[in-house]
Amino acid sequence: MNEAQKLTGGFTMPGESGYEELTLELAKRWGADVIRDSDGTQLSDDILNAGYGIYSTICIIRDQNEWAKKNQDKLQSCLLSTGSKIACGTDKLTIDLLEDYFDEQFQVNDSDEAIRYYQVIDRTTGEVLSRDKWRYDKSLKSVIIDDPVSFHSYTVNFFVFRIWEEISMYNHTTNNWDKEHLMQIDPVYEETREYMRSWLRKWCDDHPMTTVVRFTSLFYNFVWIWGSNLKNRHLYSDWGSYDFTVSPKMLDEFKKKYGYALEAEDFINGGKLHVTHMPPGKKQRDYMEFVNDFVVGFGKELVDIVHECGKKAYVFYDDSWIGIEPTGERFKEFGFDGLIKCVFSGFEVRLNSEVPVKTHEIRLHPYLFPVGLGGLPTFMDGGDPTRDARNYWKQVRRGMLRSRIDRIGLGGYLHLLEGYPDFVDYIEEISNDFRRIKNLHLEGEPEAADIKVAVLHSWGHLRSWTLSGHFHETYMHDLIHVNEALSGMPLNVSFISFEDVLNKGISEYDVILNAGIRGTAWSGGDIWKNAELIERINEWVFNGGTFIGINEPSAVCDDNEYRVFAMADVLGVDKDIVSRICHGRWSFDLSEDEAVLKGSDIPLNCKVHLTDGKARVLIGENGFPRLTINDFGKGRGIYLSGFATSPINDRMLFNLIMYGSAVDKKNIDLTADDPFIDMAFFPNSNTVVCVNNSDIRREATVNINGKKYDLGYIDAYKTVFHNIGGGQK
Amino acid sequence: MNEAQKLTGGFTMPGESGYEELTLELAKRWGADVIRDSDGTQLSDDILNAGYGIYSTICIIRDQNEWAKKNQDKLQSCLLSTGSKIACGTDKLTIDLLEDYFDEQFQVNDSDEAIRYYQVIDRTTGEVLSRDKWRYDKSLKSVIIDDPVSFHSYTVNFFVFRIWEEISMYNHTTNNWDKEHLMQIDPVYEETREYMRSWLRKWCDDHPMTTVVRFTSLFYNFVWIWGSNLKNRHLYSDWGSYDFTVSPKMLDEFKKKYGYALEAEDFINGGKLHVTHMPPGKKQRDYMEFVNDFVVGFGKELVDIVHECGKKAYVFYDDSWIGIEPTGERFKEFGFDGLIKCVFSGFEVRLNSEVPVKTHEIRLHPYLFPVGLGGLPTFMDGGDPTRDARNYWKQVRRGMLRSRIDRIGLGGYLHLLEGYPDFVDYIEEISNDFRRIKNLHLEGEPEAADIKVAVLHSWGHLRSWTLSGHFHETYMHDLIHVNEALSGMPLNVSFISFEDVLNKGISEYDVILNAGIRGTAWSGGDIWKNAELIERINEWVFNGGTFIGINEPSAVCDDNEYRVFAMADVLGVDKDIVSRICHGRWSFDLSEDEAVLKGSDIPLNCKVHLTDGKARVLIGENGFPRLTINDFGKGRGIYLSGFATSPINDRMLFNLIMYGSAVDKKNIDLTADDPFIDMAFFPNSNTVVCVNNSDIRREATVNINGKKYDLGYIDAYKTVFHNIGGGQK
């Protein structure tokens, strides 16, 4: 049954003018049904008229320099804060606002409506200076404090216009372009919105062959702040922060709607800004909701225009995606027809397929660019694009086994493929595998163990699967490793917030998992001081639930609390803090129950001690437990001192979840004996898909509902499809 | 001038009945002038009448079992807390008070006056239960909560009598003794005091040959709590805590004197108890002052009795030393004639010599015991007591070069020396070296650089030199490494508290050093939120001071503060906290100025970033600075990410102190070129003492006030004395 089936469709490829023959030849080989342009390429009439669907990318806030120049008071803004300046016995302190910032990205906004929001703060006391204690010097672009307290430090919060669209700025400086800087206009103003509406209508009229308008993305970029000094160029970046949406007008509107005012320090946050990895506060959530409402409202207008013009509207889930929130409650109101996300990992596949939209498309890596991630060679000397594609596909495919993706595609410049026939072959192979997997999903979902796992963190469903950006940007967090591991497991996974625990209840779940560094959004921070939250989860475990805590789960931020891990009763361990330095530690013998753990490796990201000596230690050394299981009523707490995804560690995590949950359940087993093989069983098709995630041939012995099937050998990295006969439908 | 001089005196040796000849022979060889008994040994008449001074040890709270048995309500007490017990949907929760504790050490004190202080706490909410919500069951020795909140955890704070004196308990269980447990009686009761007075008078009458009564020590032991489970036997130990002084009567008296009541939780402190490594609070300080006053008052009475009997009174600075506070302001009121401390390290020599008492005596290691530190063999097969003695002497001698010690001595069982002639020879050698060094001190103090270094921490002078116990008990704190390094340096070292900075000023100091883990007493904790403190030190640095910060200096405990290091303006670095995960880091090139650093090695105990890129990084790698210097006005901040004492690292620290301070000062140089050699110059005697701290022969080229002297080679570990002619006096 492993014969190649020639399926077509569901594939978006980049076309390139001047390479019409190559474009059309590859379109055929890869079974493409859609051809797209890429940044800097155009599609010639030969391509446009070849009968393929045509994607066209637009970035509605960016390619508008002519209008932007005439409306420079309608460029996008944000709040910045100066570094702290100390007053050393001088009469006055002059603080140059932009000293630390890249002056090609920012320009001081010293309009009256902006200065109303300026704040000067004594950072030695935390006090905000009253307005009469400082003045602004327009010629120096500086704030002057005439009578500072000696040896106190001061900062200024101030507004800037952003005068260079950040993605453009990055591409421009990285590639040493010599062209005009593109600015970004702000739809918070009605004039801008009106301009955009008419611009889009005209664009649609001018592009009759376009079948899909791909928005890249809508209005507001994630936060990316550059510094003046080349030794500290990248001051800040956060893929999920709303801080680039802020303008005096946005704050004025917020106050009207929410009845209270936000001030600059609510965003500057002691210089820390709003880090997605940290728990959001009430004001931050209100502001996000407010912006989301605005983006949905005006975004829907634009989508409607596209629809009126007889085209489809897809949105790209990166760059200016802020306020769109594809996993938020209001996303469906936009009316987008599809969502495209570029992916490196399984969790990104799951994230994409979770969005309520008709067409889920993923952009595979590597892009057809000379260089790839971190500037390493791809389609040039020293590169091995087939190896790269295989490694990414290995991760992506796991997620695809579990949930449906409708389309795949590539981006970049087709002419680079000349000289890489292996790569062309490999894309043909995986696009065929993709189509077979997709068709299986269309016939009926794969079987999953009847186990509901909830990943619990501050953001809940709003940050399902992802933390903030790609794996390589967030690898230091245990949870991204967990999410990547879960993305390929035959389980039912949800992402829930602490409010969900309190408001919706958790009785439906078998396993709750909380993983992360103390104080982060992933662990939860001081929400764990809420006694009701603790009660609820304690009770749920007592009645049979399994609470899995990793690194610093349920950790309050304050060492003065009775315990650091609020769930210490359930886990039977707590974090070592410095005041315990005079306290003894329970010694332990390793539990014999190690079958689930073979070869697994748990990082010691947190040092803990046993609270009452009752938890069984399965892995531990030098007095430090790394994996413990603690019985609690009918349930249990499982603690891991860290987690790093790998085939063997992923299997350990799966076994722990099954161990914890299977007590009163049908022990559904949906794994291969070999942890390097992932599998999915599609009962409606009686088909097992097995994938080899390693570079050697492996034997696929799989277990399905208590029955063992020997499906023979799978070559390194390959996907095989087996019909196992005897349907269940 | 390096000839052996036969000096005698200043040496206390243990005598042993049955080994009279050995005792007297060794007394002569070692130049002893005093013979002592040891625990379990007696001195026979032949020894008592041989013309030596006689030390006798007494432990006034311990060897009183007959009286103790008749007065069991006057045994010593303390407060304990149960482990937390969770209510899992049951009607009532029964908490067995002593479940977790060693029942041979503790007995529940359920007298009415004790129960008044009991507290039952809901640890899920932090709420103390009102008295009607719980009852005490005398037969079960348990507290019962009749209507607990489901899935909340509870603890009970309660009083116990301590029924086995802890040092005795340790010796007993370690050596498997089979004899009566010794109890400890509490002088908080007037009846106990009256008994002790008359007992001591009688003891003195019964011991006419005794010239010195050595108190071991006075009334209250440091805290040492044992558990019921052998897997967690040592629940808690703290060499400096006052928690073993607490009794209902002591608390009642406290309230009368201070006008406010302390409650059990003030001591239990969320189960953390009072760890000396943590910053003390106001109540804790009040209570310590109160107990100190009591111990000084009654202790003085006992010393007076000894004096009235024509004997001297020395006190041992360990075991039941709580409330004595030799470096406290009131110590001199006792009237002690001498203080004895057993030492392993240079800092303990400095600690001893700082106490305002006539005779400073140190007890050298190893003791004449079969086993030594950590149970390793000493005077038995596999032991090498001469090696051990040399290693301890090497550390101790450095401190002795800097400040005067009057007496040295040994403890233990003399008969063990048969078969260890090397050891006997070695003690003869070092006792002669000791006497020569002591005599130099008597002729005039050694020269020190005109540089005043203040070590700044929460305890200030009260915890000069030591943290809490010996080096091997506190090695995980940077500051003990610093103190050990400083103990042999030709500098003027003080220990000051934060209150000293605010109340006494710091203008006299050239260098202030703050070293430790965030939140500890050594770093200082949240005192660093005090703006006045920051102002004062900023100003002092600006005017020329050098602030040296190590590990997490001046660190507030709260990540929400603007900065973690309150002295970040001065240091030019701040701690990386998790919310900075999206922030960039200054890259740096290493400063060329590395002469002071040759071969030194700085542990990365804390990861920091440059705040404004201006600090020079002298050591650093992978983006993490380990040693930085930041100019600030006329002064500077120096940051080290950790410190571990070693000859080379100590020299680096000395160089940094000199570098920081020498700007406006006479550049006094009092070092050997070789960092493995320490030296002291005694100007009144025109004598240089050089010591080789290594196991190989080294050349002593020393620098004294700009002049270089080549003093030839020193053999491994040896001490040499050189007269360099031309006196300065």
PDB file of C-alpha atoms in Angstrom, chain A residues 81-86 88-89 99-100 123-125 149-153 155 229-239 269-273 275-278 468 476-477 517-520 526 529-532 534-536 538-540 542-543 557 559-563 569 577-589 610-611 614 632, chain B residues 81-86 88-89 99-100 123-125 149-155 229-239 269-273 275-278 468 476-477 517-520 529-532 534-536 538-540 542-543 557 559-563 569 577-589 610-611 614 632:
ATOM      1  CA  SER A  81      11.527  55.503  27.849  1.00  0.00           C
ATOM      2  CA  THR A  82      14.975  57.010  28.142  1.00  0.00           C
ATOM      3  CA  GLY A  83      17.698  55.206  30.028  1.00  0.00           C
ATOM      4  CA  SER A  84      18.044  56.431  33.602  1.00  0.00           C
ATOM      5  CA  LYS A  85      20.115  59.552  34.174  1.00  0.00           C
ATOM      6  CA  ILE A  86      21.478  60.323  37.597  1.00  0.00           C
ATOM      7  CA  CYS A  88      25.151  64.195  40.560  1.00  0.00           C
ATOM      8  CA  GLY A  89      24.950  67.388  42.562  1.00  0.00           C
ATOM      9  CA  GLU A  99      19.965  59.222  22.807  1.00  0.00           C
ATOM     10  CA  ASP A 100      19.633  55.445  23.099  1.00  0.00           C
ATOM     11  CA  ARG A 123      13.448  55.864  39.606  1.00  0.00           C
ATOM     12  CA  THR A 124      15.174  55.992  42.981  1.00  0.00           C
ATOM     13  CA  THR A 125      11.837  56.542  44.722  1.00  0.00           C
ATOM     14  CA  VAL A 149      17.296  65.413  43.951  1.00  0.00           C
ATOM     15  CA  SER A 150      21.007  64.771  44.074  1.00  0.00           C
ATOM     16  CA  PHE A 151      21.993  61.185  43.416  1.00  0.00           C
ATOM     17  CA  HIS A 152      18.550  60.160  42.304  1.00  0.00           C
ATOM     18  CA  SER A 153      18.026  58.670  38.838  1.00  0.00           C
ATOM     19  CA  THR A 155      13.792  58.549  33.218  1.00  0.00           C
ATOM     20  CA  ASN A 229      24.609  51.846  19.376  1.00  0.00           C
ATOM     21  CA  LEU A 230      25.732  49.002  17.119  1.00  0.00           C
ATOM     22  CA  LYS A 231      26.873  47.156  20.247  1.00  0.00           C
ATOM     23  CA  ASN A 232      23.289  47.051  21.427  1.00  0.00           C
ATOM     24  CA  ARG A 233      21.249  47.337  18.223  1.00  0.00           C
ATOM     25  CA  HIS A 234      18.339  45.075  19.077  1.00  0.00           C
ATOM     26  CA  LEU A 235      17.001  46.660  22.231  1.00  0.00           C
ATOM     27  CA  TYR A 236      13.787  44.742  22.334  1.00  0.00           C
ATOM     28  CA  SER A 237      11.613  42.374  20.364  1.00  0.00           C
ATOM     29  CA  ASP A 238       8.416  40.597  21.297  1.00  0.00           C
ATOM     30  CA  TRP A 239       6.287  38.747  18.788  1.00  0.00           C
ATOM     31  CA  ASN A 269       6.441  49.120  32.907  1.00  0.00           C
ATOM     32  CA  GLY A 270       9.698  50.094  34.599  1.00  0.00           C
ATOM     33  CA  GLY A 271      11.578  49.772  31.326  1.00  0.00           C
ATOM     34  CA  LYS A 272      10.549  46.139  30.983  1.00  0.00           C
ATOM     35  CA  LEU A 273       7.703  46.845  28.514  1.00  0.00           C
ATOM     36  CA  VAL A 275       6.769  40.880  27.554  1.00  0.00           C
ATOM     37  CA  THR A 276       4.444  38.131  26.328  1.00  0.00           C
ATOM     38  CA  HIS A 277       6.365  35.676  28.489  1.00  0.00           C
ATOM     39  CA  MET A 278       5.153  37.561  31.584  1.00  0.00           C
ATOM     40  CA  SER A 468       5.768  34.115  21.434  1.00  0.00           C
ATOM     41  CA  MET A 476      14.707  28.534  26.796  1.00  0.00           C
ATOM     42  CA  HIS A 477      11.175  27.905  28.013  1.00  0.00           C
ATOM     43  CA  ILE A 517       9.985  29.649  34.980  1.00  0.00           C
ATOM     44  CA  ARG A 518       8.647  31.242  38.157  1.00  0.00           C
ATOM     45  CA  GLY A 519       6.942  34.559  37.519  1.00  0.00           C
ATOM     46  CA  THR A 520       6.355  33.972  33.816  1.00  0.00           C
ATOM     47  CA  ASP A 526       1.221  35.508  41.626  1.00  0.00           C
ATOM     48  CA  LYS A 529      -1.772  33.276  45.588  1.00  0.00           C
ATOM     49  CA  ASN A 530      -5.475  32.810  44.812  1.00  0.00           C
ATOM     50  CA  ALA A 531      -6.749  30.282  47.348  1.00  0.00           C
ATOM     51  CA  GLU A 532      -9.769  29.390  45.240  1.00  0.00           C
ATOM     52  CA  ILE A 534      -5.529  26.114  44.597  1.00  0.00           C
ATOM     53  CA  GLU A 535      -8.659  24.597  46.146  1.00  0.00           C
ATOM     54  CA  ARG A 536     -10.131  23.812  42.739  1.00  0.00           C
ATOM     55  CA  ASN A 538      -6.370  20.243  44.692  1.00  0.00           C
ATOM     56  CA  GLU A 539      -9.925  18.929  44.630  1.00  0.00           C
ATOM     57  CA  TRP A 540      -9.730  17.936  40.985  1.00  0.00           C
ATOM     58  CA  PHE A 542      -7.969  14.400  44.749  1.00  0.00           C
ATOM     59  CA  ASN A 543     -10.832  13.125  42.617  1.00  0.00           C
ATOM     60  CA  CYS A 557       6.993  35.130  43.115  1.00  0.00           C
ATOM     61  CA  ASP A 559       9.838  33.873  48.858  1.00  0.00           C
ATOM     62  CA  ASN A 560       7.932  34.990  51.953  1.00  0.00           C
ATOM     63  CA  GLU A 561       4.924  32.879  51.075  1.00  0.00           C
ATOM     64  CA  TYR A 562       4.525  29.630  53.015  1.00  0.00           C
ATOM     65  CA  ARG A 563       5.428  27.675  49.915  1.00  0.00           C
ATOM     66  CA  ASP A 569       0.562  19.407  48.482  1.00  0.00           C
ATOM     67  CA  ILE A 577      14.889  28.985  48.167  1.00  0.00           C
ATOM     68  CA  VAL A 578      17.783  30.691  49.855  1.00  0.00           C
ATOM     69  CA  SER A 579      16.136  30.833  53.285  1.00  0.00           C
ATOM     70  CA  ARG A 580      16.055  27.031  53.288  1.00  0.00           C
ATOM     71  CA  ILE A 581      19.832  26.991  53.403  1.00  0.00           C
ATOM     72  CA  CYS A 582      19.777  25.889  57.058  1.00  0.00           C
ATOM     73  CA  HIS A 583      17.068  23.289  56.493  1.00  0.00           C
ATOM     74  CA  GLY A 584      17.761  19.630  55.911  1.00  0.00           C
ATOM     75  CA  ARG A 585      16.641  17.699  52.862  1.00  0.00           C
ATOM     76  CA  TRP A 586      14.850  14.397  52.591  1.00  0.00           C
ATOM     77  CA  SER A 587      17.192  11.798  51.194  1.00  0.00           C
ATOM     78  CA  PHE A 588      15.637   9.319  48.799  1.00  0.00           C
ATOM     79  CA  ASP A 589      16.128   6.040  47.041  1.00  0.00           C
ATOM     80  CA  LEU A 610      10.609  16.643  48.958  1.00  0.00           C
ATOM     81  CA  THR A 611       8.059  18.281  51.249  1.00  0.00           C
ATOM     82  CA  LYS A 614       6.201  10.688  50.419  1.00  0.00           C
ATOM     83  CA  PHE A 632      -2.954  12.499  46.153  1.00  0.00           C
TER      84      PHE A 632
ATOM     85  CA  SER B  81       5.490  24.000  63.641  1.00  0.00           C
ATOM     86  CA  THR B  82       3.902  20.894  62.219  1.00  0.00           C
ATOM     87  CA  GLY B  83       4.207  20.089  58.563  1.00  0.00           C
ATOM     88  CA  SER B  84       1.158  21.214  56.597  1.00  0.00           C
ATOM     89  CA  LYS B  85      -1.829  18.919  56.558  1.00  0.00           C
ATOM     90  CA  ILE B  86      -4.474  19.254  53.914  1.00  0.00           C
ATOM     91  CA  CYS B  88      -9.513  16.570  51.790  1.00  0.00           C
ATOM     92  CA  GLY B  89     -13.254  16.806  52.111  1.00  0.00           C
ATOM     93  CA  GLU B  99       4.804  13.521  64.000  1.00  0.00           C
ATOM     94  CA  ASP B 100       7.768  15.014  62.147  1.00  0.00           C
ATOM     95  CA  ARG B 123      -1.503  28.117  54.941  1.00  0.00           C
ATOM     96  CA  THR B 124      -3.597  28.322  51.792  1.00  0.00           C
ATOM     97  CA  THR B 125      -4.866  31.765  52.791  1.00  0.00           C
ATOM     98  CA  VAL B 149     -12.033  24.374  54.579  1.00  0.00           C
ATOM     99  CA  SER B 150     -11.765  21.580  52.092  1.00  0.00           C
ATOM    100  CA  PHE B 151      -8.489  21.443  50.200  1.00  0.00           C
ATOM    101  CA  HIS B 152      -6.827  24.043  52.378  1.00  0.00           C
ATOM    102  CA  SER B 153      -3.606  23.187  54.229  1.00  0.00           C
ATOM    103  CA  TYR B 154      -3.080  23.811  57.923  1.00  0.00           C
ATOM    104  CA  THR B 155      -0.142  23.933  60.288  1.00  0.00           C
ATOM    105  CA  ASN B 229      12.603  10.087  60.074  1.00  0.00           C
ATOM    106  CA  LEU B 230      16.160   8.882  59.532  1.00  0.00           C
ATOM    107  CA  LYS B 231      15.864   9.985  55.922  1.00  0.00           C
ATOM    108  CA  ASN B 232      15.461  13.556  57.118  1.00  0.00           C
ATOM    109  CA  ARG B 233      17.130  13.571  60.514  1.00  0.00           C
ATOM    110  CA  HIS B 234      18.645  17.025  60.481  1.00  0.00           C
ATOM    111  CA  LEU B 235      15.639  19.236  59.916  1.00  0.00           C
ATOM    112  CA  TYR B 236      17.335  22.491  60.732  1.00  0.00           C
ATOM    113  CA  SER B 237      20.523  23.970  62.116  1.00  0.00           C
ATOM    114  CA  ASP B 238      21.614  27.557  62.451  1.00  0.00           C
ATOM    115  CA  TRP B 239      24.666  28.595  64.413  1.00  0.00           C
ATOM    116  CA  ASN B 269       8.164  32.492  60.065  1.00  0.00           C
ATOM    117  CA  GLY B 270       6.239  30.377  57.581  1.00  0.00           C
ATOM    118  CA  GLY B 271       8.258  27.313  58.531  1.00  0.00           C
ATOM    119  CA  LYS B 272      11.497  29.014  57.555  1.00  0.00           C
ATOM    120  CA  LEU B 273      12.451  29.936  61.149  1.00  0.00           C
ATOM    121  CA  VAL B 275      17.934  31.938  59.392  1.00  0.00           C
ATOM    122  CA  THR B 276      21.007  34.028  60.178  1.00  0.00           C
ATOM    123  CA  HIS B 277      21.719  34.218  56.450  1.00  0.00           C
ATOM    124  CA  MET B 278      18.493  36.199  56.028  1.00  0.00           C
ATOM    125  CA  SER B 468      27.002  31.642  60.699  1.00  0.00           C
ATOM    126  CA  MET B 476      28.102  28.539  49.336  1.00  0.00           C
ATOM    127  CA  HIS B 477      28.119  32.240  50.244  1.00  0.00           C
ATOM    128  CA  ILE B 517      22.833  36.165  47.152  1.00  0.00           C
ATOM    129  CA  ARG B 518      19.798  38.372  46.585  1.00  0.00           C
ATOM    130  CA  GLY B 519      17.537  38.512  49.603  1.00  0.00           C
ATOM    131  CA  THR B 520      20.134  37.342  52.103  1.00  0.00           C
ATOM    132  CA  LYS B 529      14.514  50.028  48.544  1.00  0.00           C
ATOM    133  CA  ASN B 530      15.532  52.817  50.917  1.00  0.00           C
ATOM    134  CA  ALA B 531      16.250  55.841  48.716  1.00  0.00           C
ATOM    135  CA  GLU B 532      18.347  57.539  51.396  1.00  0.00           C
ATOM    136  CA  ILE B 534      21.172  54.654  47.801  1.00  0.00           C
ATOM    137  CA  GLU B 535      21.717  58.427  47.811  1.00  0.00           C
ATOM    138  CA  ARG B 536      24.360  58.183  50.510  1.00  0.00           C
ATOM    139  CA  ASN B 538      25.999  57.070  45.352  1.00  0.00           C
ATOM    140  CA  GLU B 539      27.303  60.333  46.760  1.00  0.00           C
ATOM    141  CA  TRP B 540      30.161  58.643  48.587  1.00  0.00           C
ATOM    142  CA  PHE B 542      30.861  60.059  43.352  1.00  0.00           C
ATOM    143  CA  ASN B 543      33.269  61.729  45.763  1.00  0.00           C
ATOM    144  CA  CYS B 557      13.915  41.071  46.145  1.00  0.00           C
ATOM    145  CA  ASP B 559      11.557  41.888  40.097  1.00  0.00           C
ATOM    146  CA  ASN B 560       8.978  44.648  39.667  1.00  0.00           C
ATOM    147  CA  GLU B 561      11.364  47.327  40.900  1.00  0.00           C
ATOM    148  CA  TYR B 562      12.971  49.510  38.256  1.00  0.00           C
ATOM    149  CA  ARG B 563      16.284  47.810  38.845  1.00  0.00           C
ATOM    150  CA  ASP B 569      24.170  53.468  38.514  1.00  0.00           C
ATOM    151  CA  ILE B 577      15.696  38.772  35.295  1.00  0.00           C
ATOM    152  CA  VAL B 578      13.215  36.718  33.382  1.00  0.00           C
ATOM    153  CA  SER B 579      11.229  39.713  32.105  1.00  0.00           C
ATOM    154  CA  ARG B 580      14.348  40.865  30.268  1.00  0.00           C
ATOM    155  CA  ILE B 581      14.129  37.810  28.039  1.00  0.00           C
ATOM    156  CA  CYS B 582      12.975  39.942  25.100  1.00  0.00           C
ATOM    157  CA  HIS B 583      15.555  42.666  25.702  1.00  0.00           C
ATOM    158  CA  GLY B 584      18.860  42.845  23.907  1.00  0.00           C
ATOM    159  CA  ARG B 585      22.241  42.844  25.631  1.00  0.00           C
ATOM    160  CA  TRP B 586      25.198  45.127  25.210  1.00  0.00           C
ATOM    161  CA  SER B 587      28.014  43.234  23.550  1.00  0.00           C
ATOM    162  CA  PHE B 588      31.482  44.054  24.826  1.00  0.00           C
ATOM    163  CA  ASP B 589      35.162  43.745  24.105  1.00  0.00           C
ATOM    164  CA  LEU B 610      25.658  46.211  31.135  1.00  0.00           C
ATOM    165  CA  THR B 611      23.139  48.972  31.869  1.00  0.00           C
ATOM    166  CA  LYS B 614      29.954  52.240  29.747  1.00  0.00           C
ATOM    167  CA  PHE B 632      31.362  57.158  38.650  1.00  0.00           C
TER     168      PHE B 632
END
